[in-house]
Amino acid sequence: AEGWSAGTEAALRDDGVPADAQPEFKPSAVAEDRRAAVLGKDFVGSADRALTTSGDATGFHVMVAEEKKGYGWRTAATLSEAGFETDAWIGNACVTESGRYAAVAYAPRTFTNKPELMSRGAFTAIVDLGTGSVRKLPFQATLGHFSPGCGSGEDAVFSQFTDEVSSATSETRLITVAAPSGTTRKDRLDGQITSAVPVDGHLVAARGHSVVRIDGARVRVVARTHGVPFQLSPDAAGGVTFIDRLPGAVRADAEPEAAVSRVTPAQLRSPKAANTAVRLARGKLTAFDLARAA
């Protein structure tokens, strides 16, 4: 048509990239001829393993990537249960100290809509990350982000809670599972106890504004905190590091702050030790995170 001419400039997508641009090649693993340079010459003998999870309508996928294989991702196991129609399976996982086993809580996404299912309805399993074998466990647990919890040794801790709709009391059940054998130990406690992790044969967790040590029915305060401590992470020395939200600022628009603090092995062992944690760092609540490392 008169007055119209085809432009010579390529159309752009919303992100500013030409619409006809070829997709960038993204390798699924470190190229074999680059592994020694990128990962170090001894990478073949490495036992390092990364883990992540992903859920869709087919199940909750436990995925691993080993350094000796160039960190190429593979699915170790896909977890689901018959009889459920859902658009996505969701869940949480943690890895035992050896890196061999993953403890997993998983459920259809819609379980989060019902208090009793959110509190104690997730299915549970232990996955051998080397062989992919799955040991499904004979109990259910919370979908709370802190369950299951892993720490020192090969145990994992799953949490169950009562709920405000169907329960007249507030109780917590902590189920400790020996990952290699699947044997369990159950501790029933009053109130809500969160973020439980195994540490040298006992449990360390959060109860209200405190870090506590749990031995069966006995609960002892290890350290007082400003808020409910979370992301409890045992370290190689036998202590436990955690995040503690600090009291709010006067200004309504001020960003909340938190501290990273630690209780020592001596505090965990002795009832006579001081009940104040050592502060390691302070910053914006959303600006940092904790992760366990070898």
PDB file of C-alpha atoms in Angstrom:
ATOM      1  CA  ALA A   1       0.000   0.000   0.000  1.00  0.00           C
ATOM      2  CA  GLU A   2       1.116   3.553  -0.756  1.00  0.00           C
ATOM      3  CA  GLY A   3       2.886   5.218   2.138  1.00  0.00           C
ATOM      4  CA  TRP A   4       3.833   1.920   3.806  1.00  0.00           C
ATOM      5  CA  SER A   5       7.222   0.286   3.753  1.00  0.00           C
ATOM      6  CA  ALA A   6       8.579  -2.712   5.583  1.00  0.00           C
ATOM      7  CA  GLY A   7      10.912  -1.738   8.395  1.00  0.00           C
ATOM      8  CA  THR A   8      14.417  -3.071   8.454  1.00  0.00           C
ATOM      9  CA  GLU A   9      14.685  -3.220  12.249  1.00  0.00           C
ATOM     10  CA  ALA A  10      13.915  -6.537  13.935  1.00  0.00           C
ATOM     11  CA  ALA A  11      10.981  -6.595  16.294  1.00  0.00           C
ATOM     12  CA  LEU A  12      11.876  -6.686  19.970  1.00  0.00           C
ATOM     13  CA  ARG A  13      10.442  -8.794  22.753  1.00  0.00           C
ATOM     14  CA  ASP A  14       9.340  -7.221  26.012  1.00  0.00           C
ATOM     15  CA  ASP A  15      12.829  -7.806  27.440  1.00  0.00           C
ATOM     16  CA  GLY A  16      14.470  -5.907  24.570  1.00  0.00           C
ATOM     17  CA  VAL A  17      15.900  -8.982  22.837  1.00  0.00           C
ATOM     18  CA  PRO A  18      15.226  -9.319  19.082  1.00  0.00           C
ATOM     19  CA  ALA A  19      12.255 -11.598  18.474  1.00  0.00           C
ATOM     20  CA  ASP A  20      14.210 -13.691  15.975  1.00  0.00           C
ATOM     21  CA  ALA A  21      17.251 -14.107  18.235  1.00  0.00           C
ATOM     22  CA  GLN A  22      18.463 -17.648  18.714  1.00  0.00           C
ATOM     23  CA  PRO A  23      18.223 -18.937  22.290  1.00  0.00           C
ATOM     24  CA  GLU A  24      21.489 -18.833  24.208  1.00  0.00           C
ATOM     25  CA  PHE A  25      23.056 -22.241  24.672  1.00  0.00           C
ATOM     26  CA  LYS A  26      23.115 -23.225  28.329  1.00  0.00           C
ATOM     27  CA  PRO A  27      24.957 -26.480  29.028  1.00  0.00           C
ATOM     28  CA  SER A  28      23.354 -28.947  31.423  1.00  0.00           C
ATOM     29  CA  ALA A  29      26.719 -29.589  33.083  1.00  0.00           C
ATOM     30  CA  VAL A  30      30.275 -28.276  33.085  1.00  0.00           C
ATOM     31  CA  ALA A  31      31.814 -29.385  29.791  1.00  0.00           C
ATOM     32  CA  GLU A  32      34.093 -32.405  30.215  1.00  0.00           C
ATOM     33  CA  ASP A  33      37.106 -30.615  28.753  1.00  0.00           C
ATOM     34  CA  ARG A  34      36.603 -27.719  31.180  1.00  0.00           C
ATOM     35  CA  ARG A  35      35.988 -29.617  34.416  1.00  0.00           C
ATOM     36  CA  ALA A  36      39.576 -29.758  35.661  1.00  0.00           C
ATOM     37  CA  ALA A  37      40.002 -26.027  35.068  1.00  0.00           C
ATOM     38  CA  VAL A  38      36.652 -25.030  36.572  1.00  0.00           C
ATOM     39  CA  LEU A  39      36.301 -27.558  39.397  1.00  0.00           C
ATOM     40  CA  GLY A  40      39.919 -28.409  40.171  1.00  0.00           C
ATOM     41  CA  LYS A  41      42.081 -31.289  39.044  1.00  0.00           C
ATOM     42  CA  ASP A  42      40.793 -33.611  41.789  1.00  0.00           C
ATOM     43  CA  PHE A  43      37.114 -33.215  40.914  1.00  0.00           C
ATOM     44  CA  VAL A  44      36.779 -36.882  39.874  1.00  0.00           C
ATOM     45  CA  GLY A  45      37.321 -38.000  43.462  1.00  0.00           C
ATOM     46  CA  SER A  46      35.004 -35.398  44.981  1.00  0.00           C
ATOM     47  CA  ALA A  47      32.003 -36.450  47.056  1.00  0.00           C
ATOM     48  CA  ASP A  48      30.368 -33.011  46.795  1.00  0.00           C
ATOM     49  CA  ARG A  49      26.713 -33.157  45.870  1.00  0.00           C
ATOM     50  CA  ALA A  50      24.151 -30.369  45.384  1.00  0.00           C
ATOM     51  CA  LEU A  51      20.429 -30.885  45.958  1.00  0.00           C
ATOM     52  CA  THR A  52      17.272 -29.088  44.939  1.00  0.00           C
ATOM     53  CA  THR A  53      13.589 -29.951  44.624  1.00  0.00           C
ATOM     54  CA  SER A  54      10.905 -29.214  42.065  1.00  0.00           C
ATOM     55  CA  GLY A  55       7.224 -30.051  41.937  1.00  0.00           C
ATOM     56  CA  ASP A  56       4.668 -30.441  39.177  1.00  0.00           C
ATOM     57  CA  ALA A  57       1.534 -32.476  38.506  1.00  0.00           C
ATOM     58  CA  THR A  58       3.531 -35.708  38.193  1.00  0.00           C
ATOM     59  CA  GLY A  59       5.148 -35.520  41.620  1.00  0.00           C
ATOM     60  CA  PHE A  60       7.708 -33.898  43.896  1.00  0.00           C
ATOM     61  CA  HIS A  61      11.140 -34.306  42.322  1.00  0.00           C
ATOM     62  CA  VAL A  62      14.321 -34.668  44.379  1.00  0.00           C
ATOM     63  CA  MET A  63      17.209 -33.627  42.138  1.00  0.00           C
ATOM     64  CA  VAL A  64      20.950 -33.921  42.667  1.00  0.00           C
ATOM     65  CA  ALA A  65      24.128 -32.858  40.892  1.00  0.00           C
ATOM     66  CA  GLU A  66      27.555 -34.328  41.685  1.00  0.00           C
ATOM     67  CA  GLU A  67      30.821 -32.472  41.240  1.00  0.00           C
ATOM     68  CA  LYS A  68      32.550 -35.573  39.851  1.00  0.00           C
ATOM     69  CA  LYS A  69      29.994 -35.552  37.025  1.00  0.00           C
ATOM     70  CA  GLY A  70      30.338 -31.859  36.273  1.00  0.00           C
ATOM     71  CA  TYR A  71      27.281 -30.889  38.323  1.00  0.00           C
ATOM     72  CA  GLY A  72      24.870 -32.207  35.746  1.00  0.00           C
ATOM     73  CA  TRP A  73      21.417 -32.381  37.318  1.00  0.00           C
ATOM     74  CA  ARG A  74      19.533 -35.662  37.522  1.00  0.00           C
ATOM     75  CA  THR A  75      16.338 -36.738  39.256  1.00  0.00           C
ATOM     76  CA  ALA A  76      17.153 -39.026  42.178  1.00  0.00           C
ATOM     77  CA  ALA A  77      13.489 -39.748  42.955  1.00  0.00           C
ATOM     78  CA  THR A  78       9.984 -38.527  42.178  1.00  0.00           C
ATOM     79  CA  LEU A  79       7.526 -38.743  45.067  1.00  0.00           C
ATOM     80  CA  SER A  80       3.742 -38.844  44.820  1.00  0.00           C
ATOM     81  CA  GLU A  81       0.788 -40.859  46.120  1.00  0.00           C
ATOM     82  CA  ALA A  82      -1.987 -42.591  44.198  1.00  0.00           C
ATOM     83  CA  GLY A  83      -5.498 -41.198  44.244  1.00  0.00           C
ATOM     84  CA  PHE A  84      -4.710 -37.479  44.237  1.00  0.00           C
ATOM     85  CA  GLU A  85      -5.388 -35.114  41.352  1.00  0.00           C
ATOM     86  CA  THR A  86      -3.373 -31.942  41.720  1.00  0.00           C
ATOM     87  CA  ASP A  87      -1.663 -29.362  39.550  1.00  0.00           C
ATOM     88  CA  ALA A  88       1.475 -29.536  41.673  1.00  0.00           C
ATOM     89  CA  TRP A  89       3.140 -31.547  44.403  1.00  0.00           C
ATOM     90  CA  ILE A  90       4.994 -29.428  46.954  1.00  0.00           C
ATOM     91  CA  GLY A  91       7.263 -30.151  49.887  1.00  0.00           C
ATOM     92  CA  ASN A  92      10.510 -29.707  51.775  1.00  0.00           C
ATOM     93  CA  ALA A  93      13.718 -31.703  52.014  1.00  0.00           C
ATOM     94  CA  CYS A  94      16.941 -31.761  53.993  1.00  0.00           C
ATOM     95  CA  VAL A  95      20.148 -33.789  53.719  1.00  0.00           C
ATOM     96  CA  THR A  96      21.861 -35.783  56.463  1.00  0.00           C
ATOM     97  CA  GLU A  97      25.442 -35.088  57.494  1.00  0.00           C
ATOM     98  CA  SER A  98      26.950 -37.709  55.176  1.00  0.00           C
ATOM     99  CA  GLY A  99      25.130 -36.287  52.159  1.00  0.00           C
ATOM    100  CA  ARG A 100      23.786 -39.723  51.312  1.00  0.00           C
ATOM    101  CA  TYR A 101      20.178 -39.407  52.456  1.00  0.00           C
ATOM    102  CA  ALA A 102      17.455 -36.830  51.931  1.00  0.00           C
ATOM    103  CA  ALA A 103      14.488 -36.629  54.285  1.00  0.00           C
ATOM    104  CA  VAL A 104      11.399 -35.393  52.437  1.00  0.00           C
ATOM    105  CA  ALA A 105       7.899 -34.176  53.310  1.00  0.00           C
ATOM    106  CA  TYR A 106       5.602 -33.864  50.282  1.00  0.00           C
ATOM    107  CA  ALA A 107       1.918 -33.366  49.496  1.00  0.00           C
ATOM    108  CA  PRO A 108      -0.542 -32.052  46.909  1.00  0.00           C
ATOM    109  CA  ARG A 109      -0.445 -28.249  46.831  1.00  0.00           C
ATOM    110  CA  THR A 110      -4.071 -28.016  48.009  1.00  0.00           C
ATOM    111  CA  PHE A 111      -3.123 -29.513  51.401  1.00  0.00           C
ATOM    112  CA  THR A 112      -2.086 -25.998  52.423  1.00  0.00           C
ATOM    113  CA  ASN A 113      -5.762 -24.943  52.311  1.00  0.00           C
ATOM    114  CA  LYS A 114      -6.792 -27.134  55.264  1.00  0.00           C
ATOM    115  CA  PRO A 115      -5.276 -26.532  58.716  1.00  0.00           C
ATOM    116  CA  GLU A 116      -5.170 -30.191  59.711  1.00  0.00           C
ATOM    117  CA  LEU A 117      -3.428 -31.210  56.460  1.00  0.00           C
ATOM    118  CA  MET A 118      -0.993 -28.309  56.610  1.00  0.00           C
ATOM    119  CA  SER A 119      -0.170 -29.149  60.238  1.00  0.00           C
ATOM    120  CA  ARG A 120       0.228 -32.915  59.954  1.00  0.00           C
ATOM    121  CA  GLY A 121      -0.858 -34.180  56.528  1.00  0.00           C
ATOM    122  CA  ALA A 122       2.317 -34.289  54.427  1.00  0.00           C
ATOM    123  CA  PHE A 123       3.608 -37.684  53.322  1.00  0.00           C
ATOM    124  CA  THR A 124       7.153 -38.542  54.377  1.00  0.00           C
ATOM    125  CA  ALA A 125      10.057 -40.487  52.920  1.00  0.00           C
ATOM    126  CA  ILE A 126      13.799 -41.071  53.035  1.00  0.00           C
ATOM    127  CA  VAL A 127      15.608 -41.023  49.680  1.00  0.00           C
ATOM    128  CA  ASP A 128      19.022 -42.603  49.121  1.00  0.00           C
ATOM    129  CA  LEU A 129      20.581 -39.977  46.861  1.00  0.00           C
ATOM    130  CA  GLY A 130      23.166 -42.392  45.503  1.00  0.00           C
ATOM    131  CA  THR A 131      20.888 -45.239  44.450  1.00  0.00           C
ATOM    132  CA  GLY A 132      17.568 -43.412  44.178  1.00  0.00           C
ATOM    133  CA  SER A 133      15.840 -45.930  46.447  1.00  0.00           C
ATOM    134  CA  VAL A 134      12.890 -44.567  48.418  1.00  0.00           C
ATOM    135  CA  ARG A 135      11.777 -45.607  51.891  1.00  0.00           C
ATOM    136  CA  LYS A 136       8.263 -44.278  52.501  1.00  0.00           C
ATOM    137  CA  LEU A 137       7.594 -43.684  56.188  1.00  0.00           C
ATOM    138  CA  PRO A 138       4.452 -44.740  58.097  1.00  0.00           C
ATOM    139  CA  PHE A 139       3.490 -41.295  59.387  1.00  0.00           C
ATOM    140  CA  GLN A 140       2.627 -37.831  58.132  1.00  0.00           C
ATOM    141  CA  ALA A 141       4.049 -34.446  59.080  1.00  0.00           C
ATOM    142  CA  THR A 142       3.695 -30.702  58.728  1.00  0.00           C
ATOM    143  CA  LEU A 143       4.332 -28.806  55.514  1.00  0.00           C
ATOM    144  CA  GLY A 144       6.008 -26.056  57.551  1.00  0.00           C
ATOM    145  CA  HIS A 145       9.191 -24.854  55.884  1.00  0.00           C
ATOM    146  CA  PHE A 146      11.397 -26.104  58.745  1.00  0.00           C
ATOM    147  CA  SER A 147      10.303 -29.758  58.569  1.00  0.00           C
ATOM    148  CA  PRO A 148      12.101 -32.041  58.112  1.00  0.00           C
ATOM    149  CA  GLY A 149      15.222 -30.861  59.926  1.00  0.00           C
ATOM    150  CA  CYS A 150      18.705 -32.348  59.513  1.00  0.00           C
ATOM    151  CA  GLY A 151      21.830 -31.704  61.547  1.00  0.00           C
ATOM    152  CA  SER A 152      24.640 -33.840  62.890  1.00  0.00           C
ATOM    153  CA  GLY A 153      24.624 -37.548  62.132  1.00  0.00           C
ATOM    154  CA  GLU A 154      22.213 -39.493  59.962  1.00  0.00           C
ATOM    155  CA  ASP A 155      18.984 -38.620  61.772  1.00  0.00           C
ATOM    156  CA  ALA A 156      16.219 -36.351  60.499  1.00  0.00           C
ATOM    157  CA  VAL A 157      13.369 -34.790  62.484  1.00  0.00           C
ATOM    158  CA  PHE A 158       9.810 -34.440  61.195  1.00  0.00           C
ATOM    159  CA  SER A 159       7.280 -32.263  63.047  1.00  0.00           C
ATOM    160  CA  GLN A 160       3.546 -32.734  63.596  1.00  0.00           C
ATOM    161  CA  PHE A 161       1.248 -30.112  65.118  1.00  0.00           C
ATOM    162  CA  THR A 162      -2.270 -29.845  66.413  1.00  0.00           C
ATOM    163  CA  ASP A 163      -4.353 -27.160  64.692  1.00  0.00           C
ATOM    164  CA  GLU A 164      -6.732 -24.438  65.829  1.00  0.00           C
ATOM    165  CA  VAL A 165      -9.754 -25.967  64.083  1.00  0.00           C
ATOM    166  CA  SER A 166      -9.817 -29.594  65.206  1.00  0.00           C
ATOM    167  CA  SER A 167      -7.719 -29.531  68.386  1.00  0.00           C
ATOM    168  CA  ALA A 168      -8.508 -28.227  71.866  1.00  0.00           C
ATOM    169  CA  THR A 169      -4.860 -28.151  72.962  1.00  0.00           C
ATOM    170  CA  SER A 170      -1.560 -27.024  71.451  1.00  0.00           C
ATOM    171  CA  GLU A 171       0.894 -29.893  71.119  1.00  0.00           C
ATOM    172  CA  THR A 172       3.924 -30.844  69.047  1.00  0.00           C
ATOM    173  CA  ARG A 173       5.141 -34.298  68.132  1.00  0.00           C
ATOM    174  CA  LEU A 174       8.735 -34.611  66.967  1.00  0.00           C
ATOM    175  CA  ILE A 175       9.524 -37.809  65.078  1.00  0.00           C
ATOM    176  CA  THR A 176      13.219 -38.588  64.772  1.00  0.00           C
ATOM    177  CA  VAL A 177      14.084 -40.981  61.947  1.00  0.00           C
ATOM    178  CA  ALA A 178      17.354 -42.853  61.495  1.00  0.00           C
ATOM    179  CA  ALA A 179      17.784 -42.428  57.747  1.00  0.00           C
ATOM    180  CA  PRO A 180      19.745 -45.647  57.045  1.00  0.00           C
ATOM    181  CA  SER A 181      17.257 -47.935  58.812  1.00  0.00           C
ATOM    182  CA  GLY A 182      14.000 -45.989  58.981  1.00  0.00           C
ATOM    183  CA  THR A 183      13.608 -46.591  62.721  1.00  0.00           C
ATOM    184  CA  THR A 184      11.779 -43.829  64.585  1.00  0.00           C
ATOM    185  CA  ARG A 185      11.524 -42.190  67.998  1.00  0.00           C
ATOM    186  CA  LYS A 186       8.583 -39.963  68.934  1.00  0.00           C
ATOM    187  CA  ASP A 187       8.577 -37.128  71.466  1.00  0.00           C
ATOM    188  CA  ARG A 188       5.293 -35.461  72.416  1.00  0.00           C
ATOM    189  CA  LEU A 189       5.533 -31.980  73.911  1.00  0.00           C
ATOM    190  CA  ASP A 190       3.176 -29.232  75.043  1.00  0.00           C
ATOM    191  CA  GLY A 191       2.994 -26.044  72.982  1.00  0.00           C
ATOM    192  CA  GLN A 192       4.439 -25.328  69.562  1.00  0.00           C
ATOM    193  CA  ILE A 193       8.069 -26.197  68.965  1.00  0.00           C
ATOM    194  CA  THR A 194       9.596 -25.390  65.583  1.00  0.00           C
ATOM    195  CA  SER A 195      12.817 -25.721  63.571  1.00  0.00           C
ATOM    196  CA  ALA A 196      13.921 -28.905  65.357  1.00  0.00           C
ATOM    197  CA  VAL A 197      17.276 -30.384  64.301  1.00  0.00           C
ATOM    198  CA  PRO A 198      19.320 -33.323  65.627  1.00  0.00           C
ATOM    199  CA  VAL A 199      22.551 -32.400  67.408  1.00  0.00           C
ATOM    200  CA  ASP A 200      24.823 -35.027  68.975  1.00  0.00           C
ATOM    201  CA  GLY A 201      22.054 -37.397  70.005  1.00  0.00           C
ATOM    202  CA  HIS A 202      19.503 -34.854  71.196  1.00  0.00           C
ATOM    203  CA  LEU A 203      17.284 -32.227  69.572  1.00  0.00           C
ATOM    204  CA  VAL A 204      17.673 -28.455  69.444  1.00  0.00           C
ATOM    205  CA  ALA A 205      14.663 -26.363  68.477  1.00  0.00           C
ATOM    206  CA  ALA A 206      12.798 -23.070  68.889  1.00  0.00           C
ATOM    207  CA  ARG A 207      10.095 -22.586  71.507  1.00  0.00           C
ATOM    208  CA  GLY A 208       8.676 -19.098  71.787  1.00  0.00           C
ATOM    209  CA  HIS A 209      11.479 -16.580  72.198  1.00  0.00           C
ATOM    210  CA  SER A 210      14.139 -19.147  73.005  1.00  0.00           C
ATOM    211  CA  VAL A 211      16.419 -21.870  71.690  1.00  0.00           C
ATOM    212  CA  VAL A 212      15.821 -25.095  73.607  1.00  0.00           C
ATOM    213  CA  ARG A 213      17.417 -28.497  74.006  1.00  0.00           C
ATOM    214  CA  ILE A 214      15.045 -31.475  74.008  1.00  0.00           C
ATOM    215  CA  ASP A 215      15.767 -34.833  75.603  1.00  0.00           C
ATOM    216  CA  GLY A 216      12.592 -36.901  75.502  1.00  0.00           C
ATOM    217  CA  ALA A 217       9.988 -35.014  77.533  1.00  0.00           C
ATOM    218  CA  ARG A 218      12.611 -32.688  79.074  1.00  0.00           C
ATOM    219  CA  VAL A 219      12.929 -29.238  77.524  1.00  0.00           C
ATOM    220  CA  ARG A 220      15.668 -26.847  78.667  1.00  0.00           C
ATOM    221  CA  VAL A 221      16.183 -23.255  77.585  1.00  0.00           C
ATOM    222  CA  VAL A 222      19.630 -22.810  76.058  1.00  0.00           C
ATOM    223  CA  ALA A 223      19.356 -19.151  75.032  1.00  0.00           C
ATOM    224  CA  ARG A 224      16.777 -16.375  75.171  1.00  0.00           C
ATOM    225  CA  THR A 225      16.039 -14.581  71.901  1.00  0.00           C
ATOM    226  CA  HIS A 226      14.258 -11.414  70.739  1.00  0.00           C
ATOM    227  CA  GLY A 227      11.816 -13.249  68.488  1.00  0.00           C
ATOM    228  CA  VAL A 228      11.094 -16.820  67.500  1.00  0.00           C
ATOM    229  CA  PRO A 229      14.470 -18.121  66.249  1.00  0.00           C
ATOM    230  CA  PHE A 230      14.516 -19.852  62.885  1.00  0.00           C
ATOM    231  CA  GLN A 231      16.837 -21.555  60.404  1.00  0.00           C
ATOM    232  CA  LEU A 232      18.615 -23.430  63.191  1.00  0.00           C
ATOM    233  CA  SER A 233      21.794 -24.839  61.665  1.00  0.00           C
ATOM    234  CA  PRO A 234      24.212 -27.137  63.544  1.00  0.00           C
ATOM    235  CA  ASP A 235      27.891 -26.565  62.812  1.00  0.00           C
ATOM    236  CA  ALA A 236      30.915 -28.844  62.716  1.00  0.00           C
ATOM    237  CA  ALA A 237      32.058 -27.748  66.187  1.00  0.00           C
ATOM    238  CA  GLY A 238      28.803 -28.857  67.817  1.00  0.00           C
ATOM    239  CA  GLY A 239      27.198 -25.436  68.161  1.00  0.00           C
ATOM    240  CA  VAL A 240      24.009 -24.171  66.531  1.00  0.00           C
ATOM    241  CA  THR A 241      23.633 -20.970  64.515  1.00  0.00           C
ATOM    242  CA  PHE A 242      20.250 -19.324  63.933  1.00  0.00           C
ATOM    243  CA  ILE A 243      18.486 -16.153  62.791  1.00  0.00           C
ATOM    244  CA  ASP A 244      16.656 -13.985  65.336  1.00  0.00           C
ATOM    245  CA  ARG A 245      14.344 -11.149  64.300  1.00  0.00           C
ATOM    246  CA  LEU A 246      15.169  -8.014  66.276  1.00  0.00           C
ATOM    247  CA  PRO A 247      12.610  -5.668  67.866  1.00  0.00           C
ATOM    248  CA  GLY A 248      10.950  -3.350  65.353  1.00  0.00           C
ATOM    249  CA  ALA A 249      12.070   0.217  64.719  1.00  0.00           C
ATOM    250  CA  VAL A 250       9.941   3.201  65.683  1.00  0.00           C
ATOM    251  CA  ARG A 251       9.283   4.270  62.096  1.00  0.00           C
ATOM    252  CA  ALA A 252       6.531   2.308  60.362  1.00  0.00           C
ATOM    253  CA  ASP A 253       8.422   2.327  57.055  1.00  0.00           C
ATOM    254  CA  ALA A 254      11.669   0.993  58.542  1.00  0.00           C
ATOM    255  CA  GLU A 255      12.834  -2.371  57.254  1.00  0.00           C
ATOM    256  CA  PRO A 256      12.859  -5.147  59.877  1.00  0.00           C
ATOM    257  CA  GLU A 257      16.271  -6.287  61.071  1.00  0.00           C
ATOM    258  CA  ALA A 258      17.592  -9.597  62.300  1.00  0.00           C
ATOM    259  CA  ALA A 259      20.700 -11.006  63.902  1.00  0.00           C
ATOM    260  CA  VAL A 260      22.635 -14.169  63.159  1.00  0.00           C
ATOM    261  CA  SER A 261      23.549 -15.684  66.528  1.00  0.00           C
ATOM    262  CA  ARG A 262      25.164 -18.867  67.827  1.00  0.00           C
ATOM    263  CA  VAL A 263      24.931 -21.064  70.895  1.00  0.00           C
ATOM    264  CA  THR A 264      28.077 -22.978  71.794  1.00  0.00           C
ATOM    265  CA  PRO A 265      28.517 -26.695  72.481  1.00  0.00           C
ATOM    266  CA  ALA A 266      29.081 -25.825  76.158  1.00  0.00           C
ATOM    267  CA  GLN A 267      25.719 -24.045  76.322  1.00  0.00           C
ATOM    268  CA  LEU A 268      24.008 -27.053  74.786  1.00  0.00           C
ATOM    269  CA  ARG A 269      25.690 -29.456  77.208  1.00  0.00           C
ATOM    270  CA  SER A 270      25.439 -27.645  80.527  1.00  0.00           C
ATOM    271  CA  PRO A 271      22.320 -26.235  82.252  1.00  0.00           C
ATOM    272  CA  LYS A 272      24.667 -23.917  84.168  1.00  0.00           C
ATOM    273  CA  ALA A 273      25.983 -22.171  81.055  1.00  0.00           C
ATOM    274  CA  ALA A 274      24.929 -18.595  80.274  1.00  0.00           C
ATOM    275  CA  ASN A 275      21.653 -18.408  78.337  1.00  0.00           C
ATOM    276  CA  THR A 276      22.755 -15.634  75.986  1.00  0.00           C
ATOM    277  CA  ALA A 277      23.705 -16.431  72.401  1.00  0.00           C
ATOM    278  CA  VAL A 278      26.735 -14.862  70.731  1.00  0.00           C
ATOM    279  CA  ARG A 279      25.791 -12.429  67.966  1.00  0.00           C
ATOM    280  CA  LEU A 280      27.719 -12.986  64.740  1.00  0.00           C
ATOM    281  CA  ALA A 281      26.073 -10.526  62.355  1.00  0.00           C
ATOM    282  CA  ARG A 282      23.236  -8.039  62.052  1.00  0.00           C
ATOM    283  CA  GLY A 283      21.386  -6.791  58.990  1.00  0.00           C
ATOM    284  CA  LYS A 284      18.125  -6.452  57.133  1.00  0.00           C
ATOM    285  CA  LEU A 285      15.836  -9.399  57.746  1.00  0.00           C
ATOM    286  CA  THR A 286      15.482 -10.119  54.029  1.00  0.00           C
ATOM    287  CA  ALA A 287      19.132  -9.473  53.148  1.00  0.00           C
ATOM    288  CA  PHE A 288      20.761 -12.681  54.353  1.00  0.00           C
ATOM    289  CA  ASP A 289      20.206 -16.384  54.814  1.00  0.00           C
ATOM    290  CA  LEU A 290      21.866 -19.385  56.436  1.00  0.00           C
ATOM    291  CA  ALA A 291      23.095 -22.524  54.713  1.00  0.00           C
ATOM    292  CA  ARG A 292      25.011 -25.529  55.983  1.00  0.00           C
ATOM    293  CA  ALA A 293      28.296 -26.353  54.292  1.00  0.00           C
ATOM    294  CA  ALA A 294      30.736 -29.229  54.551  1.00  0.00           C
TER     295      ALA A 294
END
